[in-house]
């Protein structure tokens, strides 16, 4: 197993945002978290990436315990993410966003950065080439020199994904990557995610668009009020009476 | 002097100082609670109130009239600055607003320097007669005036926010802006009134302390800073904590100045500020404020 | 690229020609002061404009550098060439010690803590009489001499300061284009996103803080060698505010911003010192601070991106000011 989450619990005030959640994600799969708003999905992402400390529970990645590590250490361990409300570096260009995402690929520190060293220039050149290749793959190569804020919304979502991929992670957490995309963009996103899976990348996916989830996910975890109410293949979950009940009151969420 | 008498004397001095800091802290905390802005120009309101009253009194106005007019003038200044700077910059980051109030503070200080120069001024005490003696220590009657003003301000703020409809509505509007609109509270008006009131309170504090402190153009800086220290000790958003913080600071200062070295007086306040910020940014007295990520 | 290839040597040539063109020692001394302040504001600009952290206490590092030179050369008779690096190192070490806890604080609290630190150090300069000479300070600082070359005239000092400044500019030019420079900007844009890219934000903020303290200390050391006399008054809170003003006026996160900001503020200060007494006879003291305060307020309200961005605003004005204030987005 690439990722193993056990007994994960997080309280906000007196309310359990996530209660005793456990799941396992195998390498090279797409694992979807679904559930109504406020079910605790984003909180689970924040717990895995270290943005929030869990109250209890364990998170193991490649056998290594992540609880207690700082977010940057978790990124260095091989986990990156995208944000539901985009957190691009909007003052930077598209290319600079990806270069910043590739921070972990570089070695040059603060002091060395002050000087013009051949080793630094070689490193910069290599990372820049890789970043450009990634932009080409995702279809943003022509926008490389534009300010990130100038991109249309759909491309900003893609840029966030490119930034998350830039460091060469083994697990990527995607928080509603299709939100705000039109149906064509959503189709091509789904195709891209499947292509990434073929390359061996593992993904955790939060998504409200059920069509996308059913299409790409290998396994689905359904949450409601911080609890796991079902887990299984997309087909199993779709037929689960608990899931249908949870979604009846929130049918506006299901596409 | 007997050591016990000396300690008692230092306690009274500390209480007087503490009351002054409490008054400034009350103005800071009230503005902060309502607007989310820490007004670093608060000390300047104190200095301007005192200097204006000094000038008007020297020009022959009766004390009560000089007091009223300068309190009104500084209140208007507070309101004007809110309209001119804070309101215009609304929506800016907290840091931008801090830099704005620092800019206002140094401008006002420069203005005071231009008008009043570097001389030291003073006002006569409010009530005639020498000091009162309590257990071998002298208490300046002016200290009693200051205690009184602090008590009245605290009681007034408490009564306004806890007992009146408008006070409760303002409190609610701080928590929920949308709800504020529903009960007919305009946050812009509330912010304007908060700065006006803190101008008035600052000026009143300045005039009350003018008879026992050296009134100079730059007195506001250290007073304002110590007001923050008091407010920070109290947790920045807690009115009662601000008063306790002020008293605590005043007493600590008085004892360290009296028993160790007078040069340490200002340093003590800063050391407390840094210690509180670095160890317990939520304040020593204040309730722990929930943090959002 | 070709532009730089021409501009840089041209700028350097112009720089070297300045003392030959300017015969006035007054103008030369102003250029020296601008150079010294620019060194400080360069560091502050990295801290504020790139790492997004404010400091209202940098006059303390400036002063620590100055006093290090003064004390080492007059009390301990260190060779001047060793006292200068010490003037940069000591503030750097102090920044390393206070930086870690301090930089955990955000916005308001960070502003207050750095402000408090600045005032505390200023009090130490005034009260530490045995070491610092108290309010009257230390006189008789020797001229700096490096390998037989003694910097005993304004012209020599001009070259020293501006060559130092150009070396620092070159270093910062490398830094801001590097991996670390991008990471620093990432911190000021979104700390969460930066951390998730694997950036140790706490460490980088601390490094930027130490770097800015080193530069302020170096400027302080040079200042002490220039005026050969040191007292607490140039290192107070007003000086810290002026440095922030310089950084903001020039435009945070811009390459020439610090130089522009220092030049504007110093020139304006000199102008006001001349003009205000003409308008208001008998005015004395630091009244020009009124105008600095007002400019700071007006800038923050109407042009938080600084004057340096005037040309840029015709094309695409940034949505928010980079660097000042971490956008406090929720996850």
CSV table of C-alpha atoms in Angstrom, one decimal, chain B residues 32 36 38 40 84-86 88-89 92-114 221-222 225 228 232 235-236 261-264 266-268 270-271 273-274 277-278 281-282 289 291-293, chain C residues 48 52-54 56 98 101-102 105 107-109 111-117 119-120 123 127 192 237-238 241 244 248 276 280 283-287 289-298 300-302 304 321 323-326 329-331:
chain,number,residue,atom,x,y,z
B,32,UNK,CA,-9.4,47.0,17.7
B,36,UNK,CA,-9.8,45.1,13.6
B,38,UNK,CA,-4.6,48.5,16.1
B,40,UNK,CA,-0.6,53.1,16.6
B,84,UNK,CA,-9.3,60.3,5.4
B,85,UNK,CA,-7.0,57.3,5.9
B,86,UNK,CA,-8.7,54.2,7.3
B,88,UNK,CA,-10.2,55.2,2.1
B,89,UNK,CA,-7.9,52.2,2.5
B,92,UNK,CA,-6.3,46.6,2.5
B,93,UNK,CA,-4.3,44.0,4.4
B,94,UNK,CA,-3.8,44.3,8.1
B,95,UNK,CA,-0.2,45.2,7.6
B,96,UNK,CA,-1.1,48.1,5.2
B,97,UNK,CA,-3.4,49.5,7.8
B,98,UNK,CA,-0.7,49.2,10.5
B,99,UNK,CA,1.7,51.1,8.3
B,100,UNK,CA,-1.0,53.7,7.7
B,101,UNK,CA,-1.5,54.3,11.5
B,102,UNK,CA,2.3,54.5,12.0
B,103,UNK,CA,2.5,57.1,9.3
B,104,UNK,CA,-0.3,59.0,10.9
B,105,UNK,CA,1.4,58.8,14.2
B,106,UNK,CA,4.7,60.2,13.0
B,107,UNK,CA,2.9,63.0,11.1
B,108,UNK,CA,0.9,64.0,14.1
B,109,UNK,CA,4.1,64.0,16.2
B,110,UNK,CA,5.9,66.1,13.6
B,111,UNK,CA,2.9,68.5,13.6
B,112,UNK,CA,3.0,68.8,17.4
B,113,UNK,CA,6.7,69.5,17.2
B,114,UNK,CA,6.1,72.3,14.6
B,221,UNK,CA,5.0,57.7,21.5
B,222,UNK,CA,6.0,55.9,24.7
B,225,UNK,CA,3.5,51.9,23.1
B,228,UNK,CA,-0.2,48.4,23.5
B,232,UNK,CA,-1.3,42.8,24.5
B,235,UNK,CA,-5.0,39.6,25.0
B,236,UNK,CA,-5.7,42.6,22.7
B,261,UNK,CA,17.2,51.8,37.9
B,262,UNK,CA,15.0,54.5,36.4
B,263,UNK,CA,16.6,53.9,33.0
B,264,UNK,CA,15.0,50.5,32.9
B,266,UNK,CA,10.9,51.9,29.3
B,267,UNK,CA,12.9,48.8,28.7
B,268,UNK,CA,10.7,46.8,31.1
B,270,UNK,CA,9.3,46.4,25.8
B,271,UNK,CA,10.7,43.3,27.4
B,273,UNK,CA,5.8,43.1,25.2
B,274,UNK,CA,8.3,40.8,23.5
B,277,UNK,CA,4.3,38.2,22.0
B,278,UNK,CA,6.8,35.4,21.7
B,281,UNK,CA,0.6,35.9,21.8
B,282,UNK,CA,-3.0,35.4,22.9
B,289,UNK,CA,-8.6,33.2,20.7
B,291,UNK,CA,-7.0,30.5,15.3
B,292,UNK,CA,-8.1,29.7,11.8
B,293,UNK,CA,-5.8,28.2,9.3
C,48,UNK,CA,9.4,42.7,2.8
C,52,UNK,CA,6.6,39.1,2.8
C,53,UNK,CA,7.7,39.8,6.4
C,54,UNK,CA,7.8,43.3,7.8
C,56,UNK,CA,9.9,48.0,12.1
C,98,UNK,CA,15.6,36.4,17.7
C,101,UNK,CA,10.5,32.9,17.5
C,102,UNK,CA,9.8,36.3,16.0
C,105,UNK,CA,4.3,35.9,14.4
C,107,UNK,CA,1.3,40.8,10.4
C,108,UNK,CA,0.3,42.9,13.4
C,109,UNK,CA,2.2,40.9,15.9
C,111,UNK,CA,5.2,44.5,13.3
C,112,UNK,CA,4.8,45.0,17.1
C,113,UNK,CA,7.6,42.6,18.0
C,114,UNK,CA,10.1,44.1,15.6
C,115,UNK,CA,9.1,47.6,16.7
C,116,UNK,CA,9.6,46.6,20.3
C,117,UNK,CA,13.0,45.0,19.5
C,119,UNK,CA,13.2,50.4,20.7
C,120,UNK,CA,14.8,48.0,23.1
C,123,UNK,CA,17.3,52.1,24.8
C,127,UNK,CA,21.5,53.4,28.7
C,192,UNK,CA,0.4,27.2,2.2
C,237,UNK,CA,12.1,54.3,15.6
C,238,UNK,CA,11.9,57.1,13.1
C,241,UNK,CA,10.0,53.8,9.7
C,244,UNK,CA,10.2,50.9,5.5
C,248,UNK,CA,7.6,51.0,0.0
C,276,UNK,CA,10.3,74.4,5.6
C,280,UNK,CA,7.6,78.6,8.6
C,283,UNK,CA,10.9,75.7,12.7
C,284,UNK,CA,13.4,73.3,14.2
C,285,UNK,CA,13.9,69.6,14.7
C,286,UNK,CA,12.7,66.7,12.7
C,287,UNK,CA,9.6,68.3,11.3
C,289,UNK,CA,8.9,63.6,9.5
C,290,UNK,CA,5.4,65.1,9.1
C,291,UNK,CA,5.8,64.8,5.4
C,292,UNK,CA,7.3,61.3,5.5
C,293,UNK,CA,4.4,60.2,7.6
C,294,UNK,CA,1.9,61.7,5.2
C,295,UNK,CA,3.6,60.3,2.1
C,296,UNK,CA,3.7,56.9,3.8
C,297,UNK,CA,-0.1,57.1,4.5
C,298,UNK,CA,-0.9,58.4,1.0
C,300,UNK,CA,-0.3,52.9,1.3
C,301,UNK,CA,-3.8,54.1,0.4
C,302,UNK,CA,-3.4,55.0,-3.2
C,304,UNK,CA,0.8,50.4,-2.3
C,321,UNK,CA,0.6,44.6,-3.3
C,323,UNK,CA,4.9,41.1,-0.2
C,324,UNK,CA,3.1,43.2,2.4
C,325,UNK,CA,0.7,41.0,4.1
C,326,UNK,CA,0.3,37.4,3.4
C,329,UNK,CA,-6.8,32.8,2.4
C,330,UNK,CA,-8.4,29.8,4.2
C,331,UNK,CA,-7.5,26.4,3.0
